[in-house]
PDB file of C-alpha atoms in Angstrom:
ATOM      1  CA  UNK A  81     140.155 146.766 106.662  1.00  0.00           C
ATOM      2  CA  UNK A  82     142.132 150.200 106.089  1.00  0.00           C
ATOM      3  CA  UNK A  83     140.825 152.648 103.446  1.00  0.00           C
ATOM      4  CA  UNK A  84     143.399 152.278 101.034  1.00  0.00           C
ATOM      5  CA  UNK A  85     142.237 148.121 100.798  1.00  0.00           C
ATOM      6  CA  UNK A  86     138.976 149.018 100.718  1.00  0.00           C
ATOM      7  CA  UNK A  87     139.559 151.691  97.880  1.00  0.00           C
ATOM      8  CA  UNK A  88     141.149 148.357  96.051  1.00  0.00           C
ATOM      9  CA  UNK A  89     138.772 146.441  96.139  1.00  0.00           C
ATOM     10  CA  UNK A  90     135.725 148.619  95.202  1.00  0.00           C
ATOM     11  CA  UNK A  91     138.097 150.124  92.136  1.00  0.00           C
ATOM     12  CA  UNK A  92     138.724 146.307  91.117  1.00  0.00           C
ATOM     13  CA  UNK A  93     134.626 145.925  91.251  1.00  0.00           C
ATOM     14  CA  UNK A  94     133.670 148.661  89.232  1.00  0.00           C
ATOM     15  CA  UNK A  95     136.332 148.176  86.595  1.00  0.00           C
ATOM     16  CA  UNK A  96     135.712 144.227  86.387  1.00  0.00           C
ATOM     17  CA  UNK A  97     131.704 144.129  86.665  1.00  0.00           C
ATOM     18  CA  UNK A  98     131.109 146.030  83.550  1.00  0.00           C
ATOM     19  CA  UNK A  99     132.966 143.648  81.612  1.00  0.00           C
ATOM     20  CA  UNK A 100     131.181 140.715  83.547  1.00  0.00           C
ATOM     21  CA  UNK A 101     127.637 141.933  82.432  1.00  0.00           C
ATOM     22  CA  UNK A 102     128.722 142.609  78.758  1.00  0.00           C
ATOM     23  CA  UNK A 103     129.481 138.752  78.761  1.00  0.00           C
ATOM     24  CA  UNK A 104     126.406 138.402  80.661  1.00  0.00           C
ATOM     25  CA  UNK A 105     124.276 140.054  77.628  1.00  0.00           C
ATOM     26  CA  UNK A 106     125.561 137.422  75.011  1.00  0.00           C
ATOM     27  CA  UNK A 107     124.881 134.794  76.723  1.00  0.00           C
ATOM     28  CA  UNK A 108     121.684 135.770  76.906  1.00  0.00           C
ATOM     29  CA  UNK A 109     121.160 136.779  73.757  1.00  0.00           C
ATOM     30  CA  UNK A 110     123.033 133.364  72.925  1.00  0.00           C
ATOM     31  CA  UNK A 111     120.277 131.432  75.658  1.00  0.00           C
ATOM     32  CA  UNK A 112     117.186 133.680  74.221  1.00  0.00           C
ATOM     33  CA  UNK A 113     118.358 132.732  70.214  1.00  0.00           C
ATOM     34  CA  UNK A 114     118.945 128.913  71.212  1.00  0.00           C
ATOM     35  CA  UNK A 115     115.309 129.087  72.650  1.00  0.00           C
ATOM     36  CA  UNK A 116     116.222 128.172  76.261  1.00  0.00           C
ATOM     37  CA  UNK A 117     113.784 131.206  77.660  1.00  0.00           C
ATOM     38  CA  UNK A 118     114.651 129.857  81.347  1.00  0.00           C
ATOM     39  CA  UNK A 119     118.290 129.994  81.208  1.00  0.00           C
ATOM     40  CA  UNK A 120     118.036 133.710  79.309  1.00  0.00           C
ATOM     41  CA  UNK A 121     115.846 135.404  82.648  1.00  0.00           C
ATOM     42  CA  UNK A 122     117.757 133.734  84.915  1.00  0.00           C
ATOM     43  CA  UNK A 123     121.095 135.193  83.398  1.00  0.00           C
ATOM     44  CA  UNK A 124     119.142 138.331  83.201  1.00  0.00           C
ATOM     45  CA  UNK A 125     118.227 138.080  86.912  1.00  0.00           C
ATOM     46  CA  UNK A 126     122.065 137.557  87.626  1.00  0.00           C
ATOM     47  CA  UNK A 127     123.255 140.689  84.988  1.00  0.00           C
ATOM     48  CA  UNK A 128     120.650 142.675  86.960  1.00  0.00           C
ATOM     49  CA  UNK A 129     122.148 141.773  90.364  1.00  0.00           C
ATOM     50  CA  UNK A 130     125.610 142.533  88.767  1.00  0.00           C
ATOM     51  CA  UNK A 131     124.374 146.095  88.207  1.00  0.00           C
ATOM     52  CA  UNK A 132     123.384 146.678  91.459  1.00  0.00           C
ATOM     53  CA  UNK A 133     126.437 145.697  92.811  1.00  0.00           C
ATOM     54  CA  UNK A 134     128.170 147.700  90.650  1.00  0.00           C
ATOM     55  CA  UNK A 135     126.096 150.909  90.913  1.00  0.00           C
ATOM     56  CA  UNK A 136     126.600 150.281  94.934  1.00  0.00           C
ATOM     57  CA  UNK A 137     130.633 149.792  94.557  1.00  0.00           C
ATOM     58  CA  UNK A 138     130.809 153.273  92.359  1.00  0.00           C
ATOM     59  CA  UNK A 139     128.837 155.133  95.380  1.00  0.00           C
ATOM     60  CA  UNK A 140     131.204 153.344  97.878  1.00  0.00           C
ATOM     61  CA  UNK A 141     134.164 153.832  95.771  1.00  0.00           C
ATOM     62  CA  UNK A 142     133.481 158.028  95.747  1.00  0.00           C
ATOM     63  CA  UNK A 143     132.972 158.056  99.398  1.00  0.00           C
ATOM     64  CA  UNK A 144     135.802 156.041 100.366  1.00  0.00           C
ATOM     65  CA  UNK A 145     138.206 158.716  97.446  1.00  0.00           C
ATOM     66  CA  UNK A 146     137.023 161.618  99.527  1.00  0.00           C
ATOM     67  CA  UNK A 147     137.551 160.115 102.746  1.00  0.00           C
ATOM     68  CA  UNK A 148     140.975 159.454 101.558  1.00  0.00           C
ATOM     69  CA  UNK A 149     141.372 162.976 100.453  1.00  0.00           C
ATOM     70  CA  UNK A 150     140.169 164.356 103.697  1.00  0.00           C
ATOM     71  CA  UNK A 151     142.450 161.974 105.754  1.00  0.00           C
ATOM     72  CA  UNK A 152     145.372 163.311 103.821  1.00  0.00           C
ATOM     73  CA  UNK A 153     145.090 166.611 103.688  1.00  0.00           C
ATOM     74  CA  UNK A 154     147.901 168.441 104.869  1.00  0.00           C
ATOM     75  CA  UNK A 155     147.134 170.943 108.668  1.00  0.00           C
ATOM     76  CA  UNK A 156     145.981 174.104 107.999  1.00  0.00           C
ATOM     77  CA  UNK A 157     149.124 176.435 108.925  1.00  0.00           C
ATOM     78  CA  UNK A 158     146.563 179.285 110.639  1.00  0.00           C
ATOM     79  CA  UNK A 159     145.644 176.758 113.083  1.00  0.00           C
ATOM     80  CA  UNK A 160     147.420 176.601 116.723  1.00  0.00           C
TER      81      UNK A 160
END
């Protein structure tokens, strides 16, 4: 996997997780109002993993932008 797929796919992560766990948090406020307690922690139990990923996608998505930037940096002209 080359850096620039791997910069794709983290930047599709953290821009579509956010979204995912915002639908996440009305169904369970949908689940917890209906009375189905269950359903409602399990949803939370899936938003929760949803945030982890996403937190761990940002971190990857920041080291893989400077490793990019580093990578394509032009020589330095004082160096023989």
């Amino acid at each position: 996997m080359t850096l620039r797929s791997a910069t794709k796919s983290l930047l599709v992560l953290a821009l579509v997780l956010p979204v995912v766990q915002a639908v996440l948090i009305w169904v369970r406020g949908l689940l917890t109002s209906m009375g189905d307690e269950a359903g409602a922690t399990v949803i939370h139990h899936v938003g929760t993993a949803c945030q982890v990923i996403w937190s761990i996608s940002l971190v990857g998505l920041v080291i893989l932008l400077a490793l990019i930037a580093v990578n394509d940096r032009p020589p330095d002209r004082n160096e023989t």
